[in-house]
Coordinates of C-alpha atoms in Angstrom, one line a residue:
M16 CA -70.5 17.1 154.8
Q17 CA -68.3 18.3 152.0
L18 CA -68.1 14.9 150.4
C19 CA -71.9 14.7 150.6
I20 CA -72.3 18.0 148.7
L21 CA -69.7 16.9 146.1
G22 CA -71.4 13.5 145.7
L23 CA -74.8 15.1 145.4
T24 CA -73.6 17.6 142.7
F25 CA -71.9 14.8 140.8
G26 CA -74.9 12.4 141.2
I27 CA -77.5 15.0 140.0
D28 CA -75.4 15.7 136.9
R29 CA -75.0 11.9 136.2
I30 CA -78.7 11.3 136.6
A31 CA -79.6 14.2 134.3
K32 CA -77.2 13.0 131.6
A33 CA -78.5 9.5 131.9
N34 CA -82.0 10.7 131.2
V35 CA -81.3 13.1 128.3
A36 CA -84.2 11.6 126.4
F37 CA -86.6 12.7 129.1
F38 CA -85.5 16.4 128.7
V39 CA -85.5 16.1 124.9
R40 CA -89.2 15.0 125.0
L41 CA -90.0 18.1 127.1
G42 CA -88.8 20.3 124.2
S43 CA -88.4 23.5 126.1
F44 CA -88.8 25.0 129.6
G45 CA -89.0 28.8 129.7
P46 CA -86.0 30.3 127.9
F47 CA -84.3 26.9 127.8
E48 CA -84.6 24.2 125.1
F49 CA -83.4 20.6 125.3
A50 CA -81.5 18.7 122.7
D51 CA -79.0 15.8 122.8
R52 CA -75.6 17.1 121.7
V53 CA -72.1 15.8 122.2
N54 CA -69.5 18.5 122.8
P55 CA -65.9 17.3 122.1
G56 CA -64.5 20.7 123.1
F57 CA -64.7 22.9 126.2
I58 CA -66.9 25.8 127.1
L59 CA -68.9 27.0 124.1
E60 CA -67.3 24.1 122.1
T61 CA -63.9 25.8 122.0
F62 CA -60.8 23.6 121.1
A63 CA -63.1 21.0 119.6
D64 CA -60.6 20.4 116.8
V65 CA -57.6 20.0 119.0
N66 CA -55.7 16.7 119.0
P67 CA -57.6 14.1 121.2
F68 CA -54.4 13.5 123.2
A69 CA -54.4 17.1 124.4
R70 CA -58.1 17.4 124.6
V71 CA -58.9 14.2 126.4
V72 CA -55.9 12.5 127.9
F73 CA -54.2 15.6 129.2
V74 CA -57.4 17.2 130.6
C75 CA -58.4 14.0 132.4
S76 CA -54.9 13.8 133.8
L77 CA -55.2 17.3 134.9
Y78 CA -58.3 16.2 136.9
G79 CA -55.9 14.5 139.3
F80 CA -54.2 17.8 140.1
L81 CA -57.6 19.4 140.6
F82 CA -58.5 16.6 143.0
F83 CA -55.3 17.2 145.0
G84 CA -56.1 20.9 145.0
Y85 CA -59.6 20.3 146.3
C86 CA -58.3 18.1 149.2
F87 CA -55.7 20.7 150.0
L88 CA -58.2 23.5 150.1
S89 CA -60.6 21.5 152.2
W90 CA -57.9 21.0 154.7
F91 CA -56.5 24.6 154.5
L92 CA -59.6 26.7 154.5
P93 CA -60.9 27.8 158.0
R94 CA -63.6 25.5 159.3
E95 CA -65.9 28.3 160.3
V96 CA -66.5 29.4 156.7
R97 CA -68.7 26.5 155.9
G98 CA -70.3 28.1 152.9
L99 CA -66.9 28.4 151.3
H100 CA -66.3 24.7 151.8
A101 CA -69.7 23.9 150.2
S102 CA -69.0 26.2 147.2
V103 CA -65.7 24.5 146.6
S104 CA -67.3 21.1 146.8
I105 CA -70.1 22.2 144.3
F106 CA -67.4 23.5 141.9
F107 CA -65.3 20.4 142.1
G108 CA -68.4 18.1 141.8
S109 CA -69.3 19.9 138.6
I110 CA -65.8 19.4 137.2
S111 CA -66.0 15.7 138.2
G112 CA -69.1 15.3 136.1
N113 CA -67.6 16.6 133.0
A114 CA -64.3 14.8 133.6
W115 CA -66.2 11.6 133.8
D116 CA -67.7 12.2 130.4
R117 CA -64.3 12.9 128.9
A118 CA -62.7 9.9 130.4
F119 CA -65.4 7.4 129.3
Q120 CA -66.9 9.0 126.2
G121 CA -64.2 11.3 124.9
A122 CA -66.6 14.2 124.9
V123 CA -69.1 16.0 127.2
S124 CA -72.9 15.5 126.9
D125 CA -74.7 18.8 126.6
F126 CA -78.4 18.9 126.5
I127 CA -79.5 22.4 127.5
L128 CA -79.5 25.3 125.0
I129 CA -80.3 28.9 124.8
R130 CA -80.9 30.8 121.6
S131 CA -79.9 34.4 121.0
G132 CA -80.7 35.3 117.5
S133 CA -78.6 33.0 115.3
Q134 CA -76.4 32.0 118.1
I135 CA -77.0 28.9 120.2
V136 CA -75.2 28.1 123.4
Y137 CA -75.1 24.5 124.7
F138 CA -74.4 23.4 128.2
N139 CA -75.4 20.9 130.9
L140 CA -76.2 20.9 134.6
A141 CA -72.5 20.5 135.5
D142 CA -71.7 23.8 133.8
C143 CA -74.5 25.4 135.8
F144 CA -73.1 24.0 139.1
M145 CA -69.7 25.1 138.1
W146 CA -70.7 28.8 137.7
V147 CA -72.8 28.6 140.9
G148 CA -69.8 27.2 142.8
M149 CA -67.4 29.7 141.4
A150 CA -69.7 32.6 142.2
G151 CA -70.0 31.3 145.8
V152 CA -66.2 30.9 146.1
L153 CA -65.5 34.5 144.9
F154 CA -68.3 36.0 147.0
L155 CA -67.3 34.2 150.2
V156 CA -63.6 34.8 149.8
F157 CA -64.2 38.5 149.4
R158 CA -66.7 38.5 152.3
N159 CA -64.5 36.5 154.7
Q160 CA -61.0 37.5 153.6
Q161 CA -60.1 38.6 157.2
V162 CA -61.0 35.2 158.5
I163 CA -59.3 33.3 155.7
W164 CA -56.0 35.2 155.9
R165 CA -55.8 36.0 159.6
D166 CA -53.7 33.0 160.6
R167 CA -51.0 33.9 158.1
S168 CA -50.9 37.5 159.4
R169 CA -50.3 36.4 163.0
R170 CA -47.3 34.2 162.3
Q171 CA -44.6 36.1 160.4
K172 CA -42.3 33.2 159.7
F173 CA -43.4 30.5 157.3
L174 CA -40.4 28.2 157.7
I175 CA -40.5 27.9 161.5
D176 CA -38.5 24.7 161.9
R177 CA -36.6 24.7 158.6
V178 CA -35.1 21.2 159.0
F179 CA -38.3 19.5 160.1
Q180 CA -40.4 21.2 157.4
I181 CA -38.0 20.6 154.5
R182 CA -37.6 17.0 155.6
A183 CA -41.4 16.5 155.7
A184 CA -41.8 18.2 152.4
F185 CA -39.1 16.1 150.8
L186 CA -40.6 12.8 152.1
L187 CA -44.0 13.8 150.7
S188 CA -42.6 14.8 147.3
L189 CA -40.6 11.6 147.3
I190 CA -43.7 9.5 147.8
A191 CA -45.5 11.5 145.1
F192 CA -42.6 11.1 142.6
S193 CA -42.4 7.3 143.3
M194 CA -46.1 6.8 142.7
M195 CA -46.0 8.8 139.5
L196 CA -42.9 6.8 138.3
I197 CA -44.6 3.5 139.1
L198 CA -47.7 4.6 137.1
N199 CA -45.7 5.8 134.2
L200 CA -43.6 2.7 134.0
F201 CA -46.8 0.5 134.2
M202 CA -48.4 2.6 131.5
F203 CA -45.4 2.5 129.2
T204 CA -44.7 -1.2 129.5
S205 CA -48.4 -2.0 129.1
M206 CA -48.6 0.0 125.9
R207 CA -45.4 -1.7 124.6
S208 CA -46.8 -5.2 125.4
L209 CA -50.0 -4.3 123.5
G210 CA -48.0 -3.4 120.4
V211 CA -48.2 0.4 120.6
P212 CA -45.3 1.8 118.5
F213 CA -42.3 3.0 120.5
P214 CA -42.5 6.7 119.5
Q215 CA -46.1 7.0 120.7
S216 CA -45.4 5.1 123.9
M217 CA -42.4 7.2 124.7
A218 CA -44.3 10.4 124.0
L219 CA -46.9 9.4 126.5
F220 CA -44.3 8.3 129.0
L221 CA -42.5 11.7 128.7
S222 CA -45.7 13.6 129.0
G223 CA -46.7 11.6 132.1
G224 CA -43.2 12.2 133.5
A225 CA -43.6 16.0 133.0
L226 CA -46.9 15.9 134.8
G227 CA -45.2 13.8 137.5
L228 CA -42.5 16.4 138.0
V229 CA -45.0 19.2 138.3
F230 CA -47.0 17.2 140.8
T231 CA -43.8 16.4 142.8
A232 CA -43.1 20.2 143.0
I233 CA -46.7 20.8 144.2
A234 CA -46.3 18.0 146.7
F235 CA -43.1 19.6 148.1
F236 CA -44.8 23.0 148.5
S237 CA -47.8 21.3 150.1
G238 CA -45.6 19.5 152.5
V239 CA -44.1 22.8 153.7
V240 CA -47.5 24.3 154.2
I241 CA -48.9 21.2 156.0
S242 CA -45.9 20.9 158.3
H243 CA -46.1 24.6 159.1
R244 CA -49.1 24.0 161.4
S245 CA -47.4 21.3 163.2
A246 CA -44.0 23.1 163.5
G247 CA -45.8 26.3 164.6
A248 CA -47.5 24.5 167.5
L249 CA -44.3 23.0 168.7
Y250 CA -42.5 26.3 168.4
A251 CA -45.1 28.1 170.4
F252 CA -44.9 25.4 173.1
E253 CA -41.1 25.8 173.2
R254 CA -41.3 29.5 173.6
H255 CA -43.9 29.0 176.4
V256 CA -41.6 26.7 178.3
E257 CA -38.7 29.1 177.9
A258 CA -40.9 31.9 179.3
L259 CA -41.8 29.7 182.3
L260 CA -38.1 29.0 182.9
R261 CA -37.4 32.8 183.0
G262 CA -40.0 33.2 185.8
E263 CA -42.8 34.4 183.6
N264 CA -46.3 32.9 183.4
P265 CA -47.8 33.8 180.0
R266 CA -50.9 32.3 178.6
F267 CA -50.3 29.6 176.0
R268 CA -52.2 30.0 172.8
L269 CA -52.3 28.2 169.4
R270 CA -53.7 29.3 166.2
K271 CA -57.2 28.0 165.5
N272 CA -56.0 25.5 162.8
D273 CA -52.7 24.5 164.4
E274 CA -52.1 20.8 165.1
H275 CA -51.3 19.3 168.5
R276 CA -54.2 20.9 170.3
R277 CA -53.4 18.8 173.5
L278 CA -50.4 21.1 174.0
I279 CA -52.8 23.7 175.4
E280 CA -53.9 21.4 178.2
V281 CA -50.3 20.3 178.9
A282 CA -49.1 23.9 178.9
N283 CA -51.8 24.9 181.4
R284 CA -51.0 22.0 183.7
L285 CA -47.3 22.9 183.5
S286 CA -48.0 26.5 184.3
E287 CA -50.2 25.6 187.3
T288 CA -47.5 23.1 188.6
I289 CA -44.7 25.6 188.4
E290 CA -46.8 28.3 190.0
E291 CA -47.6 26.0 193.0
F292 CA -43.8 25.2 193.4
R293 CA -43.1 28.9 193.4
K294 CA -45.7 29.6 196.1
K295 CA -44.3 26.8 198.3
A296 CA -40.8 28.0 197.7
G297 CA -41.7 31.5 198.6

């Protein structure tokens, strides 16, 4: 469902930008006017005079980080807050639309404008979706903060199985680092073979390496967070078995978003079996 919302947001933006001429022929609609304008900068055309490397290449590379963040949030956020997932998808879909423009055109296509005296503000549908998505995220986070943060308040320790979680995080970060290294080397050698001067090629290689190190650190932290839900379920099951061995018969529970949900069925069957042995022995 989230991917459908993301794709719909992105698709509407692409269709609108591909038919700018239609809107220009309309002239105006209520307080809005339509005109074809290329915006090399950001919101309100800020940083339009910045070096293209920082304005286009770096920003498009940053999109990869945002995509990772979107996937991480989609996995992390509670499933019952569906409106929040939809708002995040709308927000990221709008970013995808403008990132597409920067990657293939070097600038964003703006065609909607509002006049306020001598001031003119240009924007596009992606910008509208962005503000709608952001407003939805802020509202729903504030409204459902107890649901969003409740799991963290129940389990006090974040590193439950330190060795397992650190190992999982290290492997994930190693994969991320290896992929970034491969891409950087491919980019560097391709530029050199095409005749790009060494200083420019090396500058791009070092910039990509810096981004790769940042992403590796993010991947390590993400690995700790992801493995937490798996380690937490196994830790809870271990405590349940220890309680059974002590002669207790507690109810086995997992957090709503924990992994290994089948452990609940196994724990219940184990409790019933031990209880039957005790009755026979008694």
